[in-house]
Tab-separated table of C-alpha atoms in Angstrom:
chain	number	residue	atom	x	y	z
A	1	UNK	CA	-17.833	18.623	-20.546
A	2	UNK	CA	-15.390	20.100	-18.132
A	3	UNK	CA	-11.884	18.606	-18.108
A	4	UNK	CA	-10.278	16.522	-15.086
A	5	UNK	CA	-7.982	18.866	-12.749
A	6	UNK	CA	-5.059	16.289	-13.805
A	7	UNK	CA	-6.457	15.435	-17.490
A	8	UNK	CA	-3.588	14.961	-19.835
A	9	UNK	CA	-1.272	14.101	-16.969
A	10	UNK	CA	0.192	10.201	-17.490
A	11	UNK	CA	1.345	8.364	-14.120
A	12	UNK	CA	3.587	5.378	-14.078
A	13	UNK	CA	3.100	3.827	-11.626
A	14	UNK	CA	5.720	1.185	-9.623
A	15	UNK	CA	4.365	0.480	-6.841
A	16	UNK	CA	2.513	-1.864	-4.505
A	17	UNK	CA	0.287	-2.765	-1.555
A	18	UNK	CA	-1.616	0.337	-0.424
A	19	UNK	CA	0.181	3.365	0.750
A	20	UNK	CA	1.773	4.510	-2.584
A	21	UNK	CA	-0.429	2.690	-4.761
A	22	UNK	CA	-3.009	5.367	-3.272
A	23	UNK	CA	-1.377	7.996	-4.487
A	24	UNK	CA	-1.713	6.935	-8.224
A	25	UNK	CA	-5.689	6.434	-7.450
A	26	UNK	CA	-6.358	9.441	-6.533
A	27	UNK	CA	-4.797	10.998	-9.003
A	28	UNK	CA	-6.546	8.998	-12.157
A	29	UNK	CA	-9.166	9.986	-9.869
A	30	UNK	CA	-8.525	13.332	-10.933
A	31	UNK	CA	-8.339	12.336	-14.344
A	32	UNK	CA	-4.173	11.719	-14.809
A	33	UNK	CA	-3.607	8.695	-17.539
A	34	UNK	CA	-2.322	5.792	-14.380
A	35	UNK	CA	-0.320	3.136	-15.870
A	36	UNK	CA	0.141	0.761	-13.530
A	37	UNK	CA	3.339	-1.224	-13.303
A	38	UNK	CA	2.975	-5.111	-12.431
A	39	UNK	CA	5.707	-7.848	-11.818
A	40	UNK	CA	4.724	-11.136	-13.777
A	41	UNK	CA	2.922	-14.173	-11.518
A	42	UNK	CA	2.186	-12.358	-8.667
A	43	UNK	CA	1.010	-9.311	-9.873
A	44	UNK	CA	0.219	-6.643	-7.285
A	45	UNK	CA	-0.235	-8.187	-4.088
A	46	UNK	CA	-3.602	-6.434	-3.036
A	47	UNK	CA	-4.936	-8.537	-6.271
A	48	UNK	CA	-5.384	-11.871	-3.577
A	49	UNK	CA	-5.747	-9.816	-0.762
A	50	UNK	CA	-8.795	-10.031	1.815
A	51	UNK	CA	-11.300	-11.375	-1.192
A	52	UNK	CA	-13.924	-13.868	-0.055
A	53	UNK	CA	-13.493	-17.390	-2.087
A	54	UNK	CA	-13.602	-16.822	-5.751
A	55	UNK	CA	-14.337	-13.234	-5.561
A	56	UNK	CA	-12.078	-10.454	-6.843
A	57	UNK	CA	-10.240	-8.503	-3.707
A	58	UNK	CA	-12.024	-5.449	-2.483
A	59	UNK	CA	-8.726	-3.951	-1.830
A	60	UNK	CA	-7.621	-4.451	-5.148
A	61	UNK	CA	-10.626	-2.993	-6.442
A	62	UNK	CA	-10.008	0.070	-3.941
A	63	UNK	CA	-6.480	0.524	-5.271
A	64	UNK	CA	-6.669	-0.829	-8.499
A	65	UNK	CA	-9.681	1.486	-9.932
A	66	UNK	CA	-9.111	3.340	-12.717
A	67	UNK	CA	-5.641	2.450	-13.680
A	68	UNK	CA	-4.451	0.763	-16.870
A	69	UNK	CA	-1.883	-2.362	-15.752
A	70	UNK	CA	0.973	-4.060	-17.583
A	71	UNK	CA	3.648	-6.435	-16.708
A	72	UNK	CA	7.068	-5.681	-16.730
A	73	UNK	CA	9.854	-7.961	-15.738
A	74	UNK	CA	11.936	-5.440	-13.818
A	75	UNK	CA	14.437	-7.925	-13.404
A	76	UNK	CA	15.416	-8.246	-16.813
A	77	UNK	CA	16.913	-5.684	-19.731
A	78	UNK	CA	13.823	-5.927	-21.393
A	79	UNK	CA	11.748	-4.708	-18.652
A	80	UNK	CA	13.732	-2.038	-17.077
A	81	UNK	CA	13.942	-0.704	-21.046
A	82	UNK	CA	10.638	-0.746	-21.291
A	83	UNK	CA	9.745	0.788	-17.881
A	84	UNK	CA	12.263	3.650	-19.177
A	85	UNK	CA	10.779	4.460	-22.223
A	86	UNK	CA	7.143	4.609	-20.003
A	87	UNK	CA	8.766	7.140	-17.932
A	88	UNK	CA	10.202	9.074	-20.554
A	89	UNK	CA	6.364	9.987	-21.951
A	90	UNK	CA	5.513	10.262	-17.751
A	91	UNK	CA	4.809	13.367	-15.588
A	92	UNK	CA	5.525	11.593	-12.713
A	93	UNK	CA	6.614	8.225	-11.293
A	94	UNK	CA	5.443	6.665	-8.251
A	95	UNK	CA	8.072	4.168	-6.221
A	96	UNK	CA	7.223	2.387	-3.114
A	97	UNK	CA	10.522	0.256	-2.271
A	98	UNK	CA	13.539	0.542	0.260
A	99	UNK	CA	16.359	2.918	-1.123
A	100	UNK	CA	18.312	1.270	-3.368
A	101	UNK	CA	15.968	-1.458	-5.313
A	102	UNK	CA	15.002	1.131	-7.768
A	103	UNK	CA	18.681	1.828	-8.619
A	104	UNK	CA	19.737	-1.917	-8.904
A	105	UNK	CA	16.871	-1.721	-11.773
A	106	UNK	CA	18.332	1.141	-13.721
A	107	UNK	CA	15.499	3.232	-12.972
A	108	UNK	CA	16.418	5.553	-10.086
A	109	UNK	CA	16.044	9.521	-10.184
A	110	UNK	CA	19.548	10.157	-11.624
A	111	UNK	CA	19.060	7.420	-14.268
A	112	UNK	CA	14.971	8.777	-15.013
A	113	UNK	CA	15.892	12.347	-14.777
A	114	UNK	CA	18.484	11.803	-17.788
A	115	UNK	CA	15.578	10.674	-20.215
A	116	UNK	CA	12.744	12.992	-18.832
A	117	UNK	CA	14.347	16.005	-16.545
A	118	UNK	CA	10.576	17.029	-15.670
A	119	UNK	CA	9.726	14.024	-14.265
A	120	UNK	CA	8.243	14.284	-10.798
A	121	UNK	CA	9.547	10.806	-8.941
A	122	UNK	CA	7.345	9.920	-5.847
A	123	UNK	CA	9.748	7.839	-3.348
A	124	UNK	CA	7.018	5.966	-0.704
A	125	UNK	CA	8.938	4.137	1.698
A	126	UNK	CA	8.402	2.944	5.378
A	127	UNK	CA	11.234	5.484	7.274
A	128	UNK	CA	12.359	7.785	4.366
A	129	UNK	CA	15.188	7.729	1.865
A	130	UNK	CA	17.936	8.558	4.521
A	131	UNK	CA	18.906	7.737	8.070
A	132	UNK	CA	19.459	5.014	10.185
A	133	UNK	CA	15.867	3.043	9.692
A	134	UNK	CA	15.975	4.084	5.674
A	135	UNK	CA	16.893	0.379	4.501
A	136	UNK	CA	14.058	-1.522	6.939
A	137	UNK	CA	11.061	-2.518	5.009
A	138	UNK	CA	7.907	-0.130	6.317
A	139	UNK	CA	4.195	-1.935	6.423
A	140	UNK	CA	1.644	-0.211	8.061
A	141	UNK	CA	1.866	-2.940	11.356
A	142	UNK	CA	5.494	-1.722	11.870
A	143	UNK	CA	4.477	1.853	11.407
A	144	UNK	CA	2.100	2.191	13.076
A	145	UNK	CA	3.758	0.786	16.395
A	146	UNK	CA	6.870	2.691	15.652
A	147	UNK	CA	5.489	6.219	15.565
A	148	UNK	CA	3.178	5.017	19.093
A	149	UNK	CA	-0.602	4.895	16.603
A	150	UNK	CA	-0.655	1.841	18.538
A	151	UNK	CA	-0.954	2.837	22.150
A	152	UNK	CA	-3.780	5.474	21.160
A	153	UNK	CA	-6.149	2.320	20.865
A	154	UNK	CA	-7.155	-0.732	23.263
A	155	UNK	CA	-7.601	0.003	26.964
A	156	UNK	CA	-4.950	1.510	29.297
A	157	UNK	CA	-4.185	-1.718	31.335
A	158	UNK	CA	-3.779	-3.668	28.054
A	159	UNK	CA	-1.297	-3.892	25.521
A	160	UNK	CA	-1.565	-1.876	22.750
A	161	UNK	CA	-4.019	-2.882	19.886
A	162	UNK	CA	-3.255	-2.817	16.233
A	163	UNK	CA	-5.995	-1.024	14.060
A	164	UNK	CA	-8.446	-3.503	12.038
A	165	UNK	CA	-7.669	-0.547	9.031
A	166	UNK	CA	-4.449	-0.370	7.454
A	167	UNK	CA	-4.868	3.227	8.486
A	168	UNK	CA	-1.236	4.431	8.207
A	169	UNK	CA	-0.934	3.364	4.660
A	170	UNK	CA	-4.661	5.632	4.050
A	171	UNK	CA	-2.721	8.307	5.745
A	172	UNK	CA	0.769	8.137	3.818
A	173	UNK	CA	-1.247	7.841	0.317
């Protein structure tokens, strides 16, 4: 049997909702090893998101498939030890959160690159890692009407009309 493009390639993956979170699906996909990083209680939020009563979410299911999970307090010593010593068996690491939150964790790029210098660190966020919009939180709502996606839908003597698909997040991941 023919191997995976990305067999033998182990993903640790941080973060959440869709855009990232994407990015570690299509690579176990591909075959990589996706360990997927989860904060206790709440889990990853796509888990309860959009399912019909008592059925699992379908976009968890999208974005969930073919990744191993585990919990990790990232909040704590413990968990921010642990999440270390994941990244320091990793290829790559996949982070979806405003500049800065990573850091406050202990496991930003300086801090990561120490323990594995190869490590390829993914940084997902909403307006990049510098410049003046870097620390606003990015959803694909806000996106999408900041870059104008908005105004290419609806009817021209409406207001603009927000996508039914979270179709910047698709296009990020």
């Amino acid at each position: 049997m023919p191997k995976s493009p990305l067999d033998g390639i182990i993903v640790i993956d941080f973060s959440t909702i869709i855009a990232a979170p994407l990015i570690g699906t299509l690579m176990a996909d591909f075959g990589a090893e996706v360990i997927k990083v989860e904060l206790p209680k709440v889990g990853d939020v796509t888990r309860g998101s959009g399912g019909l009563s008592g059925k699992r979410s379908p976009f968890w299911l999208t974005i969930g498939r073919n990744k191993k999970s585990v919990t990790l307090d990232l909040h704590t010593n413990e968990g921010q030890e642990i999440a270390r010593k994941l990244c320091s068996k990793a290829d790559v690491a996949l982070f979806n959160y405003r500049p800065g939150v990573i850091e406050n964790w202990n496991l930003g790029p300086e801090v990561l690159h120490k323990i594995n210098p190869d490590l390829i660190i993914g940084l997902v966020s909403g307006y990049g890692q510098t410049g003046p919009y870097k620390d606003k939180g990015g959803f694909d709502r806000t996106v999408s009407a900041f870059t104008g996606v908005t105004y290419t839908s609806g009817y021209p003597e409406n207001p603009p009309v927000r996508s039914g698909f979270p179709l910047i997040d698709y296009l990020t991941g």
